[in-house]
C-alpha cells in the first residue's frame, strides 16, 4: 500500500477578505473532489491569510506510479485555474509496509 500526499501553496488573485477567499478556494476543492473521487482534499493551511491558501490532497494506491499520476493530474488541474497562482507543490510518498 502506498499513500501519496500533495501540498499546494496558492496565491489568490484580487481577494480582499476571508469571505472572498472562501469563494475562490471552495470551488477548487469541490472540483478536485468531483474530478478525482478517490482522493481526499481539503484546505489545510494559511487559514487566517486572505491572499494565500494551502490545499492538501491525499491518495491511497497499490502502486507508487498510480499515486504519482493521480497527484500530478490534481496539481495540473489546480495550476490551470486562472484566478490563482501556484507558488509551490510538494509531493510525498509513503509506503505502508515501512516501519
PDB file of N, CA and C in Angstrom:
ATOM      1  N   UNK A   1       0.846  -1.170   0.000  1.00  0.00           N
ATOM      2  CA  UNK A   1       0.000   0.000   0.000  1.00  0.00           C
ATOM      3  C   UNK A   1       0.894   1.237   0.000  1.00  0.00           C
ATOM      4  N   UNK A   2       0.511   2.214  -0.813  1.00  0.00           N
ATOM      5  CA  UNK A   2       1.241   3.480  -0.903  1.00  0.00           C
ATOM      6  C   UNK A   2       0.275   4.627  -0.646  1.00  0.00           C
ATOM      7  N   UNK A   3       0.776   5.622   0.067  1.00  0.00           N
ATOM      8  CA  UNK A   3      -0.001   6.816   0.377  1.00  0.00           C
ATOM      9  C   UNK A   3       0.748   7.997  -0.225  1.00  0.00           C
ATOM     10  N   UNK A   4       0.070   8.720  -1.088  1.00  0.00           N
ATOM     11  CA  UNK A   4       0.662   9.895  -1.712  1.00  0.00           C
ATOM     12  C   UNK A   4       0.025  11.152  -1.144  1.00  0.00           C
ATOM     13  N   UNK A   5       0.860  12.139  -0.886  1.00  0.00           N
ATOM     14  CA  UNK A   5       0.371  13.414  -0.355  1.00  0.00           C
ATOM     15  C   UNK A   5       0.901  14.555  -1.216  1.00  0.00           C
ATOM     16  N   UNK A   6       0.049  15.523  -1.456  1.00  0.00           N
ATOM     17  CA  UNK A   6       0.396  16.689  -2.256  1.00  0.00           C
ATOM     18  C   UNK A   6      -0.029  17.926  -1.483  1.00  0.00           C
ATOM     19  N   UNK A   7       0.880  18.878  -1.329  1.00  0.00           N
ATOM     20  CA  UNK A   7       0.576  20.147  -0.679  1.00  0.00           C
ATOM     21  C   UNK A   7       0.779  21.258  -1.696  1.00  0.00           C
ATOM     22  N   UNK A   8      -0.270  22.014  -1.952  1.00  0.00           N
ATOM     23  CA  UNK A   8      -0.238  23.099  -2.927  1.00  0.00           C
ATOM     24  C   UNK A   8      -0.332  24.433  -2.196  1.00  0.00           C
ATOM     25  N   UNK A   9       0.643  25.300  -2.443  1.00  0.00           N
ATOM     26  CA  UNK A   9       0.656  26.639  -1.855  1.00  0.00           C
ATOM     27  C   UNK A   9       0.184  27.610  -2.931  1.00  0.00           C
ATOM     28  N   UNK A  10      -0.913  28.299  -2.674  1.00  0.00           N
ATOM     29  CA  UNK A  10      -1.547  29.143  -3.683  1.00  0.00           C
ATOM     30  C   UNK A  10      -1.521  30.610  -3.293  1.00  0.00           C
ATOM     31  N   UNK A  11      -1.344  31.451  -4.288  1.00  0.00           N
ATOM     32  CA  UNK A  11      -1.520  32.893  -4.135  1.00  0.00           C
ATOM     33  C   UNK A  11      -2.802  33.237  -4.874  1.00  0.00           C
ATOM     34  N   UNK A  12      -3.735  33.815  -4.156  1.00  0.00           N
ATOM     35  CA  UNK A  12      -5.035  34.136  -4.740  1.00  0.00           C
ATOM     36  C   UNK A  12      -4.979  35.510  -5.376  1.00  0.00           C
ATOM     37  N   UNK A  13      -5.779  35.713  -6.391  1.00  0.00           N
ATOM     38  CA  UNK A  13      -5.798  36.973  -7.126  1.00  0.00           C
ATOM     39  C   UNK A  13      -6.335  38.126  -6.312  1.00  0.00           C
ATOM     40  N   UNK A  14      -7.301  38.825  -6.848  1.00  0.00           N
ATOM     41  CA  UNK A  14      -7.849  40.027  -6.228  1.00  0.00           C
ATOM     42  C   UNK A  14      -8.837  39.646  -5.121  1.00  0.00           C
ATOM     43  N   UNK A  15      -8.290  39.247  -3.983  1.00  0.00           N
ATOM     44  CA  UNK A  15      -9.094  38.820  -2.831  1.00  0.00           C
ATOM     45  C   UNK A  15      -8.792  39.764  -1.679  1.00  0.00           C
ATOM     46  N   UNK A  16      -9.842  40.339  -1.085  1.00  0.00           N
ATOM     47  CA  UNK A  16      -9.640  41.326  -0.032  1.00  0.00           C
ATOM     48  C   UNK A  16     -10.210  40.917   1.324  1.00  0.00           C
ATOM     49  N   UNK A  17     -10.802  39.728   1.393  1.00  0.00           N
ATOM     50  CA  UNK A  17     -11.370  39.291   2.670  1.00  0.00           C
ATOM     51  C   UNK A  17     -11.363  37.768   2.731  1.00  0.00           C
ATOM     52  N   UNK A  18     -11.552  37.251   3.932  1.00  0.00           N
ATOM     53  CA  UNK A  18     -11.625  35.794   4.096  1.00  0.00           C
ATOM     54  C   UNK A  18     -12.871  35.229   3.417  1.00  0.00           C
ATOM     55  N   UNK A  19     -13.935  36.015   3.364  1.00  0.00           N
ATOM     56  CA  UNK A  19     -15.153  35.578   2.682  1.00  0.00           C
ATOM     57  C   UNK A  19     -14.901  35.422   1.180  1.00  0.00           C
ATOM     58  N   UNK A  20     -14.201  36.373   0.586  1.00  0.00           N
ATOM     59  CA  UNK A  20     -13.841  36.265  -0.829  1.00  0.00           C
ATOM     60  C   UNK A  20     -12.901  35.082  -1.052  1.00  0.00           C
ATOM     61  N   UNK A  21     -11.990  34.862  -0.098  1.00  0.00           N
ATOM     62  CA  UNK A  21     -11.068  33.731  -0.200  1.00  0.00           C
ATOM     63  C   UNK A  21     -11.851  32.433  -0.277  1.00  0.00           C
ATOM     64  N   UNK A  22     -12.836  32.273   0.604  1.00  0.00           N
ATOM     65  CA  UNK A  22     -13.665  31.060   0.590  1.00  0.00           C
ATOM     66  C   UNK A  22     -14.356  30.872  -0.751  1.00  0.00           C
ATOM     67  N   UNK A  23     -14.787  31.972  -1.366  1.00  0.00           N
ATOM     68  CA  UNK A  23     -15.478  31.870  -2.651  1.00  0.00           C
ATOM     69  C   UNK A  23     -14.546  31.453  -3.783  1.00  0.00           C
ATOM     70  N   UNK A  24     -13.240  31.550  -3.578  1.00  0.00           N
ATOM     71  CA  UNK A  24     -12.260  31.086  -4.564  1.00  0.00           C
ATOM     72  C   UNK A  24     -11.812  29.660  -4.243  1.00  0.00           C
ATOM     73  N   UNK A  25     -11.525  29.395  -2.982  1.00  0.00           N
ATOM     74  CA  UNK A  25     -10.941  28.100  -2.594  1.00  0.00           C
ATOM     75  C   UNK A  25     -11.971  26.974  -2.619  1.00  0.00           C
ATOM     76  N   UNK A  26     -13.180  27.228  -2.150  1.00  0.00           N
ATOM     77  CA  UNK A  26     -14.188  26.163  -2.094  1.00  0.00           C
ATOM     78  C   UNK A  26     -14.491  25.540  -3.453  1.00  0.00           C
ATOM     79  N   UNK A  27     -14.631  26.320  -4.533  1.00  0.00           N
ATOM     80  CA  UNK A  27     -14.858  25.689  -5.838  1.00  0.00           C
ATOM     81  C   UNK A  27     -13.665  24.856  -6.328  1.00  0.00           C
ATOM     82  N   UNK A  28     -12.451  25.260  -5.974  1.00  0.00           N
ATOM     83  CA  UNK A  28     -11.277  24.489  -6.367  1.00  0.00           C
ATOM     84  C   UNK A  28     -11.296  23.133  -5.669  1.00  0.00           C
ATOM     85  N   UNK A  29     -11.523  23.138  -4.357  1.00  0.00           N
ATOM     86  CA  UNK A  29     -11.588  21.888  -3.594  1.00  0.00           C
ATOM     87  C   UNK A  29     -12.726  21.014  -4.122  1.00  0.00           C
ATOM     88  N   UNK A  30     -13.868  21.607  -4.424  1.00  0.00           N
ATOM     89  CA  UNK A  30     -15.016  20.847  -4.935  1.00  0.00           C
ATOM     90  C   UNK A  30     -14.710  20.231  -6.297  1.00  0.00           C
ATOM     91  N   UNK A  31     -14.003  20.960  -7.147  1.00  0.00           N
ATOM     92  CA  UNK A  31     -13.669  20.424  -8.470  1.00  0.00           C
ATOM     93  C   UNK A  31     -12.694  19.261  -8.365  1.00  0.00           C
ATOM     94  N   UNK A  32     -11.716  19.371  -7.467  1.00  0.00           N
ATOM     95  CA  UNK A  32     -10.792  18.242  -7.268  1.00  0.00           C
ATOM     96  C   UNK A  32     -11.574  17.021  -6.796  1.00  0.00           C
ATOM     97  N   UNK A  33     -12.481  17.202  -5.853  1.00  0.00           N
ATOM     98  CA  UNK A  33     -13.306  16.087  -5.367  1.00  0.00           C
ATOM     99  C   UNK A  33     -14.144  15.473  -6.476  1.00  0.00           C
ATOM    100  N   UNK A  34     -14.703  16.329  -7.328  1.00  0.00           N
ATOM    101  CA  UNK A  34     -15.573  15.847  -8.397  1.00  0.00           C
ATOM    102  C   UNK A  34     -14.789  15.093  -9.473  1.00  0.00           C
ATOM    103  N   UNK A  35     -13.649  15.637  -9.862  1.00  0.00           N
ATOM    104  CA  UNK A  35     -12.868  15.014 -10.937  1.00  0.00           C
ATOM    105  C   UNK A  35     -12.042  13.830 -10.473  1.00  0.00           C
ATOM    106  N   UNK A  36     -11.703  13.799  -9.192  1.00  0.00           N
ATOM    107  CA  UNK A  36     -10.886  12.710  -8.641  1.00  0.00           C
ATOM    108  C   UNK A  36     -11.563  12.182  -7.382  1.00  0.00           C
ATOM    109  N   UNK A  37     -12.614  11.377  -7.530  1.00  0.00           N
ATOM    110  CA  UNK A  37     -13.384  10.937  -6.355  1.00  0.00           C
ATOM    111  C   UNK A  37     -12.605  10.030  -5.401  1.00  0.00           C
ATOM    112  N   UNK A  38     -11.473   9.489  -5.836  1.00  0.00           N
ATOM    113  CA  UNK A  38     -10.706   8.587  -4.974  1.00  0.00           C
ATOM    114  C   UNK A  38      -9.703   9.323  -4.084  1.00  0.00           C
ATOM    115  N   UNK A  39      -9.650  10.657  -4.151  1.00  0.00           N
ATOM    116  CA  UNK A  39      -8.698  11.398  -3.331  1.00  0.00           C
ATOM    117  C   UNK A  39      -9.418  12.109  -2.196  1.00  0.00           C
ATOM    118  N   UNK A  40      -8.661  12.433  -1.161  1.00  0.00           N
ATOM    119  CA  UNK A  40      -9.136  13.294  -0.078  1.00  0.00           C
ATOM    120  C   UNK A  40      -8.492  14.656  -0.304  1.00  0.00           C
ATOM    121  N   UNK A  41      -9.265  15.717  -0.186  1.00  0.00           N
ATOM    122  CA  UNK A  41      -8.752  17.059  -0.427  1.00  0.00           C
ATOM    123  C   UNK A  41      -9.390  18.026   0.560  1.00  0.00           C
ATOM    124  N   UNK A  42      -8.574  18.994   1.022  1.00  0.00           N
ATOM    125  CA  UNK A  42      -9.072  19.992   1.970  1.00  0.00           C
ATOM    126  C   UNK A  42      -8.138  21.190   1.976  1.00  0.00           C
ATOM    127  N   UNK A  43      -8.679  22.323   2.428  1.00  0.00           N
ATOM    128  CA  UNK A  43      -7.830  23.481   2.693  1.00  0.00           C
ATOM    129  C   UNK A  43      -7.116  23.200   4.008  1.00  0.00           C
ATOM    130  N   UNK A  44      -5.782  23.239   3.990  1.00  0.00           N
ATOM    131  CA  UNK A  44      -5.014  22.778   5.148  1.00  0.00           C
ATOM    132  C   UNK A  44      -4.124  23.834   5.783  1.00  0.00           C
ATOM    133  N   UNK A  45      -3.997  24.990   5.184  1.00  0.00           N
ATOM    134  CA  UNK A  45      -3.099  25.977   5.773  1.00  0.00           C
ATOM    135  C   UNK A  45      -3.405  27.385   5.326  1.00  0.00           C
ATOM    136  N   UNK A  46      -2.710  28.346   5.929  1.00  0.00           N
ATOM    137  CA  UNK A  46      -2.895  29.781   5.665  1.00  0.00           C
ATOM    138  C   UNK A  46      -4.354  30.175   5.880  1.00  0.00           C
ATOM    139  N   UNK A  47      -4.974  29.606   6.888  1.00  0.00           N
ATOM    140  CA  UNK A  47      -6.404  29.821   7.104  1.00  0.00           C
ATOM    141  C   UNK A  47      -6.751  31.253   7.487  1.00  0.00           C
ATOM    142  N   UNK A  48      -5.811  31.974   8.068  1.00  0.00           N
ATOM    143  CA  UNK A  48      -6.101  33.344   8.504  1.00  0.00           C
ATOM    144  C   UNK A  48      -5.553  34.407   7.545  1.00  0.00           C
ATOM    145  N   UNK A  49      -4.983  33.987   6.424  1.00  0.00           N
ATOM    146  CA  UNK A  49      -4.477  34.930   5.424  1.00  0.00           C
ATOM    147  C   UNK A  49      -5.452  34.972   4.256  1.00  0.00           C
ATOM    148  N   UNK A  50      -5.819  36.161   3.809  1.00  0.00           N
ATOM    149  CA  UNK A  50      -6.839  36.228   2.770  1.00  0.00           C
ATOM    150  C   UNK A  50      -6.316  36.087   1.349  1.00  0.00           C
ATOM    151  N   UNK A  51      -5.017  36.249   1.103  1.00  0.00           N
ATOM    152  CA  UNK A  51      -4.497  36.115  -0.262  1.00  0.00           C
ATOM    153  C   UNK A  51      -3.705  34.835  -0.479  1.00  0.00           C
ATOM    154  N   UNK A  52      -3.576  34.019   0.559  1.00  0.00           N
ATOM    155  CA  UNK A  52      -2.837  32.759   0.444  1.00  0.00           C
ATOM    156  C   UNK A  52      -3.735  31.612   0.856  1.00  0.00           C
ATOM    157  N   UNK A  53      -3.475  30.451   0.270  1.00  0.00           N
ATOM    158  CA  UNK A  53      -4.209  29.246   0.640  1.00  0.00           C
ATOM    159  C   UNK A  53      -3.286  28.052   0.461  1.00  0.00           C
ATOM    160  N   UNK A  54      -3.510  27.058   1.275  1.00  0.00           N
ATOM    161  CA  UNK A  54      -2.792  25.797   1.135  1.00  0.00           C
ATOM    162  C   UNK A  54      -3.847  24.700   1.005  1.00  0.00           C
ATOM    163  N   UNK A  55      -3.695  23.890  -0.021  1.00  0.00           N
ATOM    164  CA  UNK A  55      -4.621  22.786  -0.252  1.00  0.00           C
ATOM    165  C   UNK A  55      -3.829  21.488  -0.156  1.00  0.00           C
ATOM    166  N   UNK A  56      -4.366  20.542   0.600  1.00  0.00           N
ATOM    167  CA  UNK A  56      -3.741  19.235   0.738  1.00  0.00           C
ATOM    168  C   UNK A  56      -4.570  18.179   0.028  1.00  0.00           C
ATOM    169  N   UNK A  57      -3.868  17.273  -0.662  1.00  0.00           N
ATOM    170  CA  UNK A  57      -4.506  16.183  -1.391  1.00  0.00           C
ATOM    171  C   UNK A  57      -3.818  14.894  -0.971  1.00  0.00           C
ATOM    172  N   UNK A  58      -4.604  13.842  -0.735  1.00  0.00           N
ATOM    173  CA  UNK A  58      -4.032  12.547  -0.376  1.00  0.00           C
ATOM    174  C   UNK A  58      -4.709  11.450  -1.187  1.00  0.00           C
ATOM    175  N   UNK A  59      -3.923  10.432  -1.519  1.00  0.00           N
ATOM    176  CA  UNK A  59      -4.441   9.295  -2.276  1.00  0.00           C
ATOM    177  C   UNK A  59      -3.778   8.024  -1.756  1.00  0.00           C
ATOM    178  N   UNK A  60      -4.521   6.943  -1.760  1.00  0.00           N
ATOM    179  CA  UNK A  60      -4.006   5.627  -1.371  1.00  0.00           C
ATOM    180  C   UNK A  60      -4.083   4.737  -2.599  1.00  0.00           C
ATOM    181  N   UNK A  61      -2.998   3.991  -2.861  1.00  0.00           N
ATOM    182  CA  UNK A  61      -2.953   3.155  -4.054  1.00  0.00           C
ATOM    183  C   UNK A  61      -2.099   1.921  -3.813  1.00  0.00           C
ATOM    184  N   UNK A  62      -2.255   0.957  -4.688  1.00  0.00           N
ATOM    185  CA  UNK A  62      -1.446  -0.256  -4.607  1.00  0.00           C
ATOM    186  C   UNK A  62      -0.068  -0.068  -5.225  1.00  0.00           C
ATOM    187  N   UNK A  63       0.103   0.986  -6.043  1.00  0.00           N
ATOM    188  CA  UNK A  63       1.395   1.195  -6.699  1.00  0.00           C
ATOM    189  C   UNK A  63       1.850   2.646  -6.550  1.00  0.00           C
ATOM    190  N   UNK A  64       3.159   2.845  -6.452  1.00  0.00           N
ATOM    191  CA  UNK A  64       3.656   4.223  -6.342  1.00  0.00           C
ATOM    192  C   UNK A  64       3.432   5.016  -7.625  1.00  0.00           C
ATOM    193  N   UNK A  65       3.460   4.341  -8.760  1.00  0.00           N
ATOM    194  CA  UNK A  65       3.241   5.027 -10.034  1.00  0.00           C
ATOM    195  C   UNK A  65       1.854   5.630 -10.136  1.00  0.00           C
ATOM    196  N   UNK A  66       0.859   4.876  -9.688  1.00  0.00           N
ATOM    197  CA  UNK A  66      -0.510   5.385  -9.725  1.00  0.00           C
ATOM    198  C   UNK A  66      -0.667   6.585  -8.798  1.00  0.00           C
ATOM    199  N   UNK A  67      -0.058   6.529  -7.606  1.00  0.00           N
ATOM    200  CA  UNK A  67      -0.102   7.675  -6.684  1.00  0.00           C
ATOM    201  C   UNK A  67       0.444   8.918  -7.374  1.00  0.00           C
ATOM    202  N   UNK A  68       1.602   8.773  -8.008  1.00  0.00           N
ATOM    203  CA  UNK A  68       2.235   9.899  -8.683  1.00  0.00           C
ATOM    204  C   UNK A  68       1.387  10.465  -9.803  1.00  0.00           C
ATOM    205  N   UNK A  69       0.771   9.584 -10.587  1.00  0.00           N
ATOM    206  CA  UNK A  69      -0.062  10.034 -11.705  1.00  0.00           C
ATOM    207  C   UNK A  69      -1.279  10.809 -11.218  1.00  0.00           C
ATOM    208  N   UNK A  70      -1.929  10.307 -10.187  1.00  0.00           N
ATOM    209  CA  UNK A  70      -3.121  10.980  -9.666  1.00  0.00           C
ATOM    210  C   UNK A  70      -2.752  12.342  -9.083  1.00  0.00           C
ATOM    211  N   UNK A  71      -1.675  12.395  -8.299  1.00  0.00           N
ATOM    212  CA  UNK A  71      -1.270  13.666  -7.697  1.00  0.00           C
ATOM    213  C   UNK A  71      -0.834  14.666  -8.760  1.00  0.00           C
ATOM    214  N   UNK A  72      -0.157  14.202  -9.786  1.00  0.00           N
ATOM    215  CA  UNK A  72       0.262  15.092 -10.876  1.00  0.00           C
ATOM    216  C   UNK A  72      -0.957  15.658 -11.605  1.00  0.00           C
ATOM    217  N   UNK A  73      -1.955  14.828 -11.837  1.00  0.00           N
ATOM    218  CA  UNK A  73      -3.176  15.296 -12.502  1.00  0.00           C
ATOM    219  C   UNK A  73      -3.897  16.328 -11.631  1.00  0.00           C
ATOM    220  N   UNK A  74      -3.943  16.103 -10.333  1.00  0.00           N
ATOM    221  CA  UNK A  74      -4.563  17.079  -9.417  1.00  0.00           C
ATOM    222  C   UNK A  74      -3.803  18.398  -9.452  1.00  0.00           C
ATOM    223  N   UNK A  75      -2.492  18.326  -9.427  1.00  0.00           N
ATOM    224  CA  UNK A  75      -1.668  19.538  -9.466  1.00  0.00           C
ATOM    225  C   UNK A  75      -1.901  20.316 -10.760  1.00  0.00           C
ATOM    226  N   UNK A  76      -1.917  19.623 -11.889  1.00  0.00           N
ATOM    227  CA  UNK A  76      -2.154  20.294 -13.174  1.00  0.00           C
ATOM    228  C   UNK A  76      -3.521  20.974 -13.208  1.00  0.00           C
ATOM    229  N   UNK A  77      -4.526  20.292 -12.681  1.00  0.00           N
ATOM    230  CA  UNK A  77      -5.871  20.857 -12.687  1.00  0.00           C
ATOM    231  C   UNK A  77      -5.939  22.138 -11.862  1.00  0.00           C
ATOM    232  N   UNK A  78      -5.353  22.121 -10.665  1.00  0.00           N
ATOM    233  CA  UNK A  78      -5.372  23.308  -9.809  1.00  0.00           C
ATOM    234  C   UNK A  78      -4.534  24.425 -10.442  1.00  0.00           C
ATOM    235  N   UNK A  79      -3.372  24.094 -10.983  1.00  0.00           N
ATOM    236  CA  UNK A  79      -2.489  25.103 -11.576  1.00  0.00           C
ATOM    237  C   UNK A  79      -3.115  25.770 -12.791  1.00  0.00           C
ATOM    238  N   UNK A  80      -4.049  25.099 -13.447  1.00  0.00           N
ATOM    239  CA  UNK A  80      -4.665  25.667 -14.647  1.00  0.00           C
ATOM    240  C   UNK A  80      -5.735  26.713 -14.338  1.00  0.00           C
ATOM    241  N   UNK A  81      -6.091  26.853 -13.074  1.00  0.00           N
ATOM    242  CA  UNK A  81      -7.124  27.836 -12.693  1.00  0.00           C
ATOM    243  C   UNK A  81      -6.575  29.248 -12.884  1.00  0.00           C
ATOM    244  N   UNK A  82      -7.280  30.103 -13.634  1.00  0.00           N
ATOM    245  CA  UNK A  82      -6.746  31.442 -13.921  1.00  0.00           C
ATOM    246  C   UNK A  82      -6.774  32.394 -12.730  1.00  0.00           C
ATOM    247  N   UNK A  83      -7.619  32.128 -11.723  1.00  0.00           N
ATOM    248  CA  UNK A  83      -7.755  33.068 -10.603  1.00  0.00           C
ATOM    249  C   UNK A  83      -6.700  32.878  -9.519  1.00  0.00           C
ATOM    250  N   UNK A  84      -5.834  31.881  -9.667  1.00  0.00           N
ATOM    251  CA  UNK A  84      -4.802  31.629  -8.654  1.00  0.00           C
ATOM    252  C   UNK A  84      -3.432  31.486  -9.317  1.00  0.00           C
ATOM    253  N   UNK A  85      -2.396  31.620  -8.500  1.00  0.00           N
ATOM    254  CA  UNK A  85      -1.031  31.345  -8.937  1.00  0.00           C
ATOM    255  C   UNK A  85      -0.492  30.263  -8.020  1.00  0.00           C
ATOM    256  N   UNK A  86       0.003  29.182  -8.610  1.00  0.00           N
ATOM    257  CA  UNK A  86       0.579  28.083  -7.839  1.00  0.00           C
ATOM    258  C   UNK A  86       2.008  28.464  -7.467  1.00  0.00           C
ATOM    259  N   UNK A  87       2.253  28.703  -6.173  1.00  0.00           N
ATOM    260  CA  UNK A  87       3.586  29.104  -5.711  1.00  0.00           C
ATOM    261  C   UNK A  87       4.507  27.912  -5.551  1.00  0.00           C
ATOM    262  N   UNK A  88       3.971  26.817  -4.999  1.00  0.00           N
ATOM    263  CA  UNK A  88       4.785  25.611  -4.840  1.00  0.00           C
ATOM    264  C   UNK A  88       3.891  24.392  -4.716  1.00  0.00           C
ATOM    265  N   UNK A  89       4.475  23.259  -5.050  1.00  0.00           N
ATOM    266  CA  UNK A  89       3.785  21.977  -4.906  1.00  0.00           C
ATOM    267  C   UNK A  89       4.793  20.992  -4.330  1.00  0.00           C
ATOM    268  N   UNK A  90       4.417  20.353  -3.233  1.00  0.00           N
ATOM    269  CA  UNK A  90       5.294  19.374  -2.588  1.00  0.00           C
ATOM    270  C   UNK A  90       4.588  18.027  -2.560  1.00  0.00           C
ATOM    271  N   UNK A  91       5.286  17.014  -3.045  1.00  0.00           N
ATOM    272  CA  UNK A  91       4.726  15.657  -3.052  1.00  0.00           C
ATOM    273  C   UNK A  91       5.520  14.784  -2.105  1.00  0.00           C
ATOM    274  N   UNK A  92       4.801  13.898  -1.439  1.00  0.00           N
ATOM    275  CA  UNK A  92       5.429  12.905  -0.561  1.00  0.00           C
ATOM    276  C   UNK A  92       4.772  11.567  -0.854  1.00  0.00           C
ATOM    277  N   UNK A  93       5.575  10.515  -0.758  1.00  0.00           N
ATOM    278  CA  UNK A  93       5.074   9.165  -0.968  1.00  0.00           C
ATOM    279  C   UNK A  93       5.488   8.320   0.226  1.00  0.00           C
ATOM    280  N   UNK A  94       4.527   7.665   0.828  1.00  0.00           N
ATOM    281  CA  UNK A  94       4.779   6.811   1.991  1.00  0.00           C
ATOM    282  C   UNK A  94       4.410   5.388   1.622  1.00  0.00           C
ATOM    283  N   UNK A  95       5.252   4.459   2.038  1.00  0.00           N
ATOM    284  CA  UNK A  95       4.977   3.043   1.839  1.00  0.00           C
ATOM    285  C   UNK A  95       4.408   2.496   3.119  1.00  0.00           C
ATOM    286  N   UNK A  96       3.225   1.909   3.057  1.00  0.00           N
ATOM    287  CA  UNK A  96       2.560   1.383   4.250  1.00  0.00           C
ATOM    288  C   UNK A  96       3.302   0.242   4.897  1.00  0.00           C
ATOM    289  N   UNK A  97       4.246  -0.380   4.188  1.00  0.00           N
ATOM    290  CA  UNK A  97       5.000  -1.507   4.737  1.00  0.00           C
ATOM    291  C   UNK A  97       6.219  -1.070   5.527  1.00  0.00           C
ATOM    292  N   UNK A  98       6.599   0.213   5.407  1.00  0.00           N
ATOM    293  CA  UNK A  98       7.772   0.713   6.129  1.00  0.00           C
ATOM    294  C   UNK A  98       7.461   0.866   7.606  1.00  0.00           C
ATOM    295  N   UNK A  99       8.395   0.534   8.442  1.00  0.00           N
ATOM    296  CA  UNK A  99       8.228   0.717   9.890  1.00  0.00           C
ATOM    297  C   UNK A  99       9.239   1.702  10.423  1.00  0.00           C
TER     298      UNK A  99
END
